[in-house]
Short mmCIF file of C-alpha atoms in Angstrom, two decimals:
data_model
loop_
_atom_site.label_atom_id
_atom_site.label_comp_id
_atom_site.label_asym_id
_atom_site.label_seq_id
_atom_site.Cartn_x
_atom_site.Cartn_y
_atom_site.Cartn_z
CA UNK A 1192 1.67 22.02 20.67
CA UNK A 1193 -2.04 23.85 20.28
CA UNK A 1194 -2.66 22.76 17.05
CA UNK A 1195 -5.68 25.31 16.49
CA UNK A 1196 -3.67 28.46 17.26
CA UNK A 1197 -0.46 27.38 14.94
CA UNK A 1198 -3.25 27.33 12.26
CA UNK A 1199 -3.01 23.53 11.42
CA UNK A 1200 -5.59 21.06 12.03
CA UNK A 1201 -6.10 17.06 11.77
CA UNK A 1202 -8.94 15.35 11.10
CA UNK A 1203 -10.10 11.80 10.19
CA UNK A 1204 -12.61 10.90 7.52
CA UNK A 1205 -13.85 7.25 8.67
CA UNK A 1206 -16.97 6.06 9.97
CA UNK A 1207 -15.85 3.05 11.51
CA UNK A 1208 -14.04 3.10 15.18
CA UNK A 1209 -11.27 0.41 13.54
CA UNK A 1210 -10.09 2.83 11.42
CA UNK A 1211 -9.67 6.06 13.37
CA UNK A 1212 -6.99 4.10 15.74
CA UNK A 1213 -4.21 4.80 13.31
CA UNK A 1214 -5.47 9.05 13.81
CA UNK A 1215 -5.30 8.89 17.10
CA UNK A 1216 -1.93 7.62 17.39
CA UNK A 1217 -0.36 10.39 14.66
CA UNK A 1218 -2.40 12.83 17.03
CA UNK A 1219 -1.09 11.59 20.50
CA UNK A 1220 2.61 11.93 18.79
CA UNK A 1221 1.69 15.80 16.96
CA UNK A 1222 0.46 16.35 20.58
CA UNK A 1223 -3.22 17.61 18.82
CA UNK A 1224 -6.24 16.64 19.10
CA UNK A 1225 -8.80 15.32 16.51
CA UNK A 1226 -10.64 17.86 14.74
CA UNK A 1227 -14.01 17.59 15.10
CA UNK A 1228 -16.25 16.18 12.68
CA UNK A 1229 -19.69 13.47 12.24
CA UNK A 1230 -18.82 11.08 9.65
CA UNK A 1231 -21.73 8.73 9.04
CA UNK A 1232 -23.59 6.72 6.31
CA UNK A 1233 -27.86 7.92 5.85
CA UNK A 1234 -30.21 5.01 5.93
CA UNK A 1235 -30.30 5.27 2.51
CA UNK A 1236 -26.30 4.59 1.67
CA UNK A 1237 -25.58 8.23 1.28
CA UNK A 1238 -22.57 9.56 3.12
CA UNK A 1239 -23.11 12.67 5.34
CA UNK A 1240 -19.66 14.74 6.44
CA UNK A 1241 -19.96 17.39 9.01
CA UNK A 1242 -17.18 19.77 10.54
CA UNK A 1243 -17.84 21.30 13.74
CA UNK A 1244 -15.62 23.82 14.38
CA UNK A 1245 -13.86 26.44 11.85
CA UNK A 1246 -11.60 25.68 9.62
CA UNK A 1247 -10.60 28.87 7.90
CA UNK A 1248 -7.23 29.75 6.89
CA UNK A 1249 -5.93 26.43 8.38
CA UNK A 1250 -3.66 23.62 7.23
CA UNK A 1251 -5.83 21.05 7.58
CA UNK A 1252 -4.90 17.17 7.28
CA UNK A 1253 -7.30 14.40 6.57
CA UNK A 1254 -6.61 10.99 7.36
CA UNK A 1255 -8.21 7.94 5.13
CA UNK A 1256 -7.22 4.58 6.38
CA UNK A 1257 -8.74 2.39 3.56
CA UNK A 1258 -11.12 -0.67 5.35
CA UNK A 1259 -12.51 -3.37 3.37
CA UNK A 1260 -15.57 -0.97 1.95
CA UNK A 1261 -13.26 0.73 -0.39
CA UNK A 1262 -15.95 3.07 -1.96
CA UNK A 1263 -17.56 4.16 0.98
CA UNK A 1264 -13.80 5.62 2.18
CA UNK A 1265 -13.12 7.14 -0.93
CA UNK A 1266 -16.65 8.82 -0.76
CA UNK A 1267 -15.85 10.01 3.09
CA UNK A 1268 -12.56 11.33 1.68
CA UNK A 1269 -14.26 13.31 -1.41
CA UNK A 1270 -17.23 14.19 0.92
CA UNK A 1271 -14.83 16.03 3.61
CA UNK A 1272 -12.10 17.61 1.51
CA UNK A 1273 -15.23 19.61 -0.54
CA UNK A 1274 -16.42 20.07 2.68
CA UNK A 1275 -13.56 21.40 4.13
CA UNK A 1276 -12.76 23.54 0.57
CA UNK A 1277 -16.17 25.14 0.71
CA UNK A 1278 -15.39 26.10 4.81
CA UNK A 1279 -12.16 27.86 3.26
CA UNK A 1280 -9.47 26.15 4.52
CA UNK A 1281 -6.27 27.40 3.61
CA UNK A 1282 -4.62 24.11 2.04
CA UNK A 1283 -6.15 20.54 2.32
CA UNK A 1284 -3.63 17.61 2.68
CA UNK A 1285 -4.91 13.82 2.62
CA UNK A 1286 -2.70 11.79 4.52
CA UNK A 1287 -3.68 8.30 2.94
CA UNK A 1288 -1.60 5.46 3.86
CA UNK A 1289 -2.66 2.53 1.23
CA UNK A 1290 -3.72 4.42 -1.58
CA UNK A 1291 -6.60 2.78 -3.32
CA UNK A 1292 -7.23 1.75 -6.57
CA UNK A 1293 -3.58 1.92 -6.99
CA UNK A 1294 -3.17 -1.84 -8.81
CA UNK A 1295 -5.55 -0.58 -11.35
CA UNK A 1296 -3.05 2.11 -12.85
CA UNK A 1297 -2.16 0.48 -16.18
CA UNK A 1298 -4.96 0.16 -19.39
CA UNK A 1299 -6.12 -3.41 -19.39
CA UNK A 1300 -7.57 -4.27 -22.77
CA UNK A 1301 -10.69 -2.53 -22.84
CA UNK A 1302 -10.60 -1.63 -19.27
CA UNK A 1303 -9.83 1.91 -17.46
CA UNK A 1304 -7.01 3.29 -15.40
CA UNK A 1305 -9.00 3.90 -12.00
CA UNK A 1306 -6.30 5.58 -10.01
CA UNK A 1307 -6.13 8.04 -12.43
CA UNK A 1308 -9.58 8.61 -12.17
CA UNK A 1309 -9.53 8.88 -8.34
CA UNK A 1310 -6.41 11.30 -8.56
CA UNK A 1311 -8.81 14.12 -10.57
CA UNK A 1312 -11.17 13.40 -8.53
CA UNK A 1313 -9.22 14.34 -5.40
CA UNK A 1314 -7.80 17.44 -7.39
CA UNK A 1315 -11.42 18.51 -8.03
CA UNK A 1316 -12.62 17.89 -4.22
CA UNK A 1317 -10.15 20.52 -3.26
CA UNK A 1318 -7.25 18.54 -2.09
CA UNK A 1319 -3.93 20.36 -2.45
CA UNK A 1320 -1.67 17.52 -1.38
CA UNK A 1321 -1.24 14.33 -0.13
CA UNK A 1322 0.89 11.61 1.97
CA UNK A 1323 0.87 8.24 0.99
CA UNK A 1324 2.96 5.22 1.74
CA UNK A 1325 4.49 2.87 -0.81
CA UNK A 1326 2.71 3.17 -4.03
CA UNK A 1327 2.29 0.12 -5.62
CA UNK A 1328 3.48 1.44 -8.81
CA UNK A 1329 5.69 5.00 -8.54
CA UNK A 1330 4.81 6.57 -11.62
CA UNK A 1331 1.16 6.81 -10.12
CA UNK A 1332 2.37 10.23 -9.01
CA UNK A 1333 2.40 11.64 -11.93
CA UNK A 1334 -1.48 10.63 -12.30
CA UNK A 1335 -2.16 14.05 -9.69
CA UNK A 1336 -1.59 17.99 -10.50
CA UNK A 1337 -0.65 18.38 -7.20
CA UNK A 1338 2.71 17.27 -4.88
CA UNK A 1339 2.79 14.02 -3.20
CA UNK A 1340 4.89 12.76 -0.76
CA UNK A 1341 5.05 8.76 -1.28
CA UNK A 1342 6.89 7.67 1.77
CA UNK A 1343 8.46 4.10 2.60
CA UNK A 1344 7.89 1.59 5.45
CA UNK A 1345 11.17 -0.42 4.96
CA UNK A 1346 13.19 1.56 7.59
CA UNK A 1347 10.22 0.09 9.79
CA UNK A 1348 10.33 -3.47 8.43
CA UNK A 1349 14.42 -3.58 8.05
CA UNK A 1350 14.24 -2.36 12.15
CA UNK A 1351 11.70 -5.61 13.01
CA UNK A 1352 13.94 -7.95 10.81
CA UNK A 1353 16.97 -6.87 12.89
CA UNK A 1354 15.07 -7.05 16.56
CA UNK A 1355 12.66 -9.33 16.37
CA UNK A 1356 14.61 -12.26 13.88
CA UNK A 1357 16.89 -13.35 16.52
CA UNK A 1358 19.25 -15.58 13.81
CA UNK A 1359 18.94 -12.85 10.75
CA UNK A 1360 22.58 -13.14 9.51
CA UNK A 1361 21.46 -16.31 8.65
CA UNK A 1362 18.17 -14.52 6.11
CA UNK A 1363 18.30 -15.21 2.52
CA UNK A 1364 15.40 -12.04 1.10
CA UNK A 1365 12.90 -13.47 -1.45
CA UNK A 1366 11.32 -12.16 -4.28
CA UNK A 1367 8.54 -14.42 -5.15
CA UNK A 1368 8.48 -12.89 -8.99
CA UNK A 1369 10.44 -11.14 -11.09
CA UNK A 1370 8.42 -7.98 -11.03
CA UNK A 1371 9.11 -7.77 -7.13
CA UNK A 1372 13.21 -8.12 -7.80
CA UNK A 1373 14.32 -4.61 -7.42
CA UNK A 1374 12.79 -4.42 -4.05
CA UNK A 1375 13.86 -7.58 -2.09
CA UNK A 1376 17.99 -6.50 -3.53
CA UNK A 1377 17.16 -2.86 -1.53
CA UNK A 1378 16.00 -4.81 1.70
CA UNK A 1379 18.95 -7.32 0.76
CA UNK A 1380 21.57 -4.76 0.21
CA UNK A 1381 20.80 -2.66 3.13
CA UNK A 1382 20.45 -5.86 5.98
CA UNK A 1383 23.60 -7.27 3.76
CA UNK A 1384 21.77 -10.86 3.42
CA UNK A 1385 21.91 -12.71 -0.13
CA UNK A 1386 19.01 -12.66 -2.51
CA UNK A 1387 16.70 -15.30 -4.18
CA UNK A 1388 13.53 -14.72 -6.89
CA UNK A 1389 11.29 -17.14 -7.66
CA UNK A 1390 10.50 -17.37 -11.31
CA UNK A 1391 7.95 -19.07 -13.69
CA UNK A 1392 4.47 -20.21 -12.33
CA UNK A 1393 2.92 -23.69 -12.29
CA UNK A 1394 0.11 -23.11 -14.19
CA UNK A 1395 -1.87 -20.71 -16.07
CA UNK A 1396 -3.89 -18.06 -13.77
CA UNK A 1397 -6.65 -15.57 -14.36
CA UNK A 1398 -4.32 -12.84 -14.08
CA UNK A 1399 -2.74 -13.81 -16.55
CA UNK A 1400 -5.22 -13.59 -19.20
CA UNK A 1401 -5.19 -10.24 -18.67
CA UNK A 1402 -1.71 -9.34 -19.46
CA UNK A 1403 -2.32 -9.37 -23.14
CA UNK A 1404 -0.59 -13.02 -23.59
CA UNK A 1405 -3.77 -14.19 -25.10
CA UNK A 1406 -4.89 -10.84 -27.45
CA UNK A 1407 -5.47 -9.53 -29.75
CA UNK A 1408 -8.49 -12.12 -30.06
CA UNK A 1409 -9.69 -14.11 -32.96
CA UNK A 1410 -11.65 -12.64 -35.46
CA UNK A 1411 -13.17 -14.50 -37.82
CA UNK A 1412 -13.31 -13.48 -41.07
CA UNK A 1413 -11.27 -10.37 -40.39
CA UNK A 1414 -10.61 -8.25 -43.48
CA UNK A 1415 -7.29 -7.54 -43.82
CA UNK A 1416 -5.34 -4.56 -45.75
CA UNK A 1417 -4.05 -5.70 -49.24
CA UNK A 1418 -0.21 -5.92 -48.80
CA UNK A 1419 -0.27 -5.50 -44.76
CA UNK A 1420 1.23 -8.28 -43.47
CA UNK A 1421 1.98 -8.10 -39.38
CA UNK A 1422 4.56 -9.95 -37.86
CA UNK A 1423 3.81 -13.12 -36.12
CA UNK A 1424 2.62 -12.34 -32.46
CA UNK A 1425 4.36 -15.02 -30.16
CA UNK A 1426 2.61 -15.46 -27.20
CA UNK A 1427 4.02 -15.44 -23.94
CA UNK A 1428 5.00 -18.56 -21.74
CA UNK A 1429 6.61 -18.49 -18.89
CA UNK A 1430 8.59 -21.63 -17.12
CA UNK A 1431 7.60 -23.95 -14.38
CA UNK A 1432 8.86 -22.58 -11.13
CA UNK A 1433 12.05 -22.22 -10.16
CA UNK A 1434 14.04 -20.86 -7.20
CA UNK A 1435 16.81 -18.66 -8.40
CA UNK A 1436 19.92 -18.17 -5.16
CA UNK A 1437 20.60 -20.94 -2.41
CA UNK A 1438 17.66 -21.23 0.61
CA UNK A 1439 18.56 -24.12 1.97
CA UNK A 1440 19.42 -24.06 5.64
CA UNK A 1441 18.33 -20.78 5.74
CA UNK A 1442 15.42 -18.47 6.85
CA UNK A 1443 13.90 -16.76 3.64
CA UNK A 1444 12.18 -13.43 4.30
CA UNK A 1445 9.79 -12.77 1.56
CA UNK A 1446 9.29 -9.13 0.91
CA UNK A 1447 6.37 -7.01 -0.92
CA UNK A 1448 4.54 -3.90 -1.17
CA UNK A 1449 0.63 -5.69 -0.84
CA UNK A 1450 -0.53 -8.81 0.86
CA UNK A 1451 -3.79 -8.96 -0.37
CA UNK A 1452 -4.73 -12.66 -1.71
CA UNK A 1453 -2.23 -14.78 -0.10
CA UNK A 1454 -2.10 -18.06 -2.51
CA UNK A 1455 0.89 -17.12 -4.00
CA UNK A 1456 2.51 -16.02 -1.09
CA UNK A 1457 1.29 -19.78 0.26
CA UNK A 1458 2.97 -20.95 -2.27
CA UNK A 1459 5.98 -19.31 -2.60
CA UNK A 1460 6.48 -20.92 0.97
CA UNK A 1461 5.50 -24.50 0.01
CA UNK A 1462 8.37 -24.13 -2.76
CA UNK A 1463 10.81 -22.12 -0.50
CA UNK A 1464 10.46 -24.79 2.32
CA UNK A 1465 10.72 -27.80 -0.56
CA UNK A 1466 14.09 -25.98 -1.22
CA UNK A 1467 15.16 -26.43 2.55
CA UNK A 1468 14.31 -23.02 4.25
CA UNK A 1469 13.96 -23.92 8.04
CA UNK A 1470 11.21 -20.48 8.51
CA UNK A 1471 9.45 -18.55 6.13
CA UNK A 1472 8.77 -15.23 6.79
CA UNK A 1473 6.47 -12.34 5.10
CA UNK A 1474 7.50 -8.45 4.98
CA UNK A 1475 4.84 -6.18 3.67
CA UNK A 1476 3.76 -2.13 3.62
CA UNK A 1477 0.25 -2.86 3.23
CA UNK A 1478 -1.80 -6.00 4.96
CA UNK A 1479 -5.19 -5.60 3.02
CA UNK A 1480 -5.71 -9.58 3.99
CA UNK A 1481 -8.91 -10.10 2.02
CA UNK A 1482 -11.35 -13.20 1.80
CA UNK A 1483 -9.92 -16.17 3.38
CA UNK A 1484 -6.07 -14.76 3.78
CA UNK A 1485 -5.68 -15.54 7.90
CA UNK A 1486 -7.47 -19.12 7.41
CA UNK A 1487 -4.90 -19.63 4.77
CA UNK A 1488 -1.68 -18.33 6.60
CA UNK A 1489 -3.38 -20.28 9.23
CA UNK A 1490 -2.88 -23.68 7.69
CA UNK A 1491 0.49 -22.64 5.44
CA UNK A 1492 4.43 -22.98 5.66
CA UNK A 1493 4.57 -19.36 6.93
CA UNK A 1494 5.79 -18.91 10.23
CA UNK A 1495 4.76 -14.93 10.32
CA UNK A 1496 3.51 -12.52 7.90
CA UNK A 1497 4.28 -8.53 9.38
CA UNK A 1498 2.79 -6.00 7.67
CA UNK A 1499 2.33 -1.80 8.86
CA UNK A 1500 -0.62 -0.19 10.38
CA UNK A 1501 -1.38 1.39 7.05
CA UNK A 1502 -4.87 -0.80 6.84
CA UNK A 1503 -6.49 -1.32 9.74
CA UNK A 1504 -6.99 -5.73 10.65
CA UNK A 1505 -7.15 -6.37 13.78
CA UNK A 1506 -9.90 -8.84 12.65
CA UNK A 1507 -7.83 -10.78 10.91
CA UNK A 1508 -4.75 -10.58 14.09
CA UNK A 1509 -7.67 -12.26 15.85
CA UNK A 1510 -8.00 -15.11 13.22
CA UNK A 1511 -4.34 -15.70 12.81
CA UNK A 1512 -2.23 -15.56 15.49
CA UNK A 1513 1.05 -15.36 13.68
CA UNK A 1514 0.05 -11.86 11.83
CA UNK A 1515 2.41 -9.55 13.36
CA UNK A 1516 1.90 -4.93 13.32
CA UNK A 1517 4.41 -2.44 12.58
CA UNK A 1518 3.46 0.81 13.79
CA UNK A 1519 4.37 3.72 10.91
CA UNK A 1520 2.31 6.23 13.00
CA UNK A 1521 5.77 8.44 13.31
CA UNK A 1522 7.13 8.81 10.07
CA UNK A 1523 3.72 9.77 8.76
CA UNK A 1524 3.30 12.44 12.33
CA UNK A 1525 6.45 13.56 11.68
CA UNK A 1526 5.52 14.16 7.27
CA UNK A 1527 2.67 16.47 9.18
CA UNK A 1528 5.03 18.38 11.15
CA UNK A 1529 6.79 18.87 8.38
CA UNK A 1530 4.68 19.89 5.59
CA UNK A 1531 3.09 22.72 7.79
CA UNK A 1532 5.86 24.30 8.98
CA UNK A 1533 7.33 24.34 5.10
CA UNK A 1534 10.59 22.03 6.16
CA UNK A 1535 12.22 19.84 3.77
CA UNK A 1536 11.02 16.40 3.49
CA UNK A 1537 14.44 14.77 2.51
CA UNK A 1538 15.26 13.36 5.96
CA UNK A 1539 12.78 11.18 5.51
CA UNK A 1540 14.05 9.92 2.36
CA UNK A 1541 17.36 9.03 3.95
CA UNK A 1542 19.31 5.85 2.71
CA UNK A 1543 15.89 5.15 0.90
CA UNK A 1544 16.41 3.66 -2.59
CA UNK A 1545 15.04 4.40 -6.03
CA UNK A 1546 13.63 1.31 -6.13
CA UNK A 1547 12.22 0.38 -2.39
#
């Protein structure tokens, strides 16, 4: 397929080599070839974008993978899309696999909602669409003014469950909270394996003081409203842990959207393999691996953590042998494909869940 002469084009927005590999794989499968553009940061911090060729009238696709400087992508992003709206382009579509920001989408105290933040700031750079993969929260979509297409990995990590866990029928899937309940019964309902959730917590942590548990605060010598008198605000307390389903004798497959801090992943296995699960596995979209994750996965009851190509770590692969790479590079090609020649989107939706 010339991409140039059936008026599409695809370009990536990173300045790093690591994360342009998953651009030149959705390329190699489009049959295309990179657009071509200088991404690169000034001595002085400042991020320069240049396109090299024309761009007018063209469906043009940029692709973000998110590395560990967070601000400097989303700057490359902003930086190209104006670039490529002021080089009149016909429509501008980000392809963005982890979309960033994305756990900061609800008001904490006196905090702000970031993503929706970012998602004006897209609209404004002249973005008309985008692709993403597995939002960490669903409504975040209605944060933009413009369609996007939030695809899902699980076909990708149901496939490696089936071919790669030799003894699977044998798979209990885990939801190590509550919150992540709705997901691990889609993976368990589709592979037909039981479910467990792990609920309560051992002790108090930091994210948890910002839930509202411990607000409003204190006030001392608070006037109060002659006559106003506010029911009594319980606070919240949750359990110690417990493991809700049968693991024992069985392999538990823990299953998640992010693996970004691993401790409670770490020890979600400690308690899963105090239970009697015989291996501990790890399922997740997006393997952002931060700070000291691979040391930590290392040294923990987890026999493999696989995660997608959505965020590039290689790095960390090197560190930890037992992190394992999905490729996704097709569904989000064929999204592409797709969107530019106006066909319906729905096939990749197939047998997907509301809640995956």
């Amino acid at each position: 397929m010339n991409a140039a002469r059936s008026g599409y084009r695809v370009f990536s927005a990173n300045s790093t080599a690591a994360c342009t590999e998953l651009a030149k794989r959705i390329t190699e499968r489009l049959g295309a070839e990179l657009g071509k553009s200088v991404v690169y940061q000034e001595t002085n911090g400042e991020t320069r974008v240049e396109i090299k060729e024309s761009v007018r009238g063209q469906d043009i696709f940029i692709i973000q993978t998110i590395p560990r400087d967070v601000n400097t992508a989303v700057m490359e992003l902003l930086i190209m899309a104006y670039a490529l709206k002021t080089s009149c382009a016909r429509n501008i579509i980000g392809v963005i696999p982890y979309f960033p920001y994305s756990k900061q989408s609800k008001m904490r105290k006196r905090g702000s909602i970031v993503c929706k933040l970012l998602a004006s700031m897209l609209a404004k750079a002249g973005l008309t669409h985008i692709i993403t993969m597995d939002l960490h929260q669903k409504e975040i979509q209605g944060f933009f003014s413009f369609p996007v297409d939030n695809l899902r990995a699980s076909p990708f990590l149901i496939q490696y469950i089936q071919e790669e866990i030799p003894d699977y029928r044998n798979a209990v899937i885990v939801a190590k909270s509550p919150d992540a309940a709705k997901r691990a019964q889609s993976y368990a309902e589709r592979l037909r394996l039981g479910l467990a959730v792990i609920h309560g917590e051992a002790q108090c942590t930091e994210q948890d003081m910002d839930d509202g548990r411990h607000s409003p605060p204190m006030v001392k010598n608070a006037t109060v409203h002659p006559g106003l008198e506010l029911p009594l605000m319980m606070a919240k307390e949750k359990p110690p842990i417990t493991v809700v389903g049968d693991v024992g004798g069985r392999i538990a497959i823990i299953v998640d959207d992010i693996i970004d801090d691993v401790e409670s992943f770490v020890a979600a296995a400690e308690i899963l393999k105090e239970r009697g699960a015989y291996k501990i596995f790890v399922m997740a979209t997006h393997g952002l691996l931060s700070a000291d994750a691979p040391r930590l996965i290392e040294e923990s009851s987890i026999d493999e953590v696989v995660v997608t190509n959505t965020v590039p770590h290689e790095v960390q692969k090197l560190q930890c042998p037992k992190i394992k790479t999905v490729d996704i590079s097709l569904i989000l090609s064929e999204a592409i494909r797709r969107i530019h020649n106006g066909e319906s989107m729905a096939y990749l939706f197939r047998n997907i869940t509301v809640d995956d």
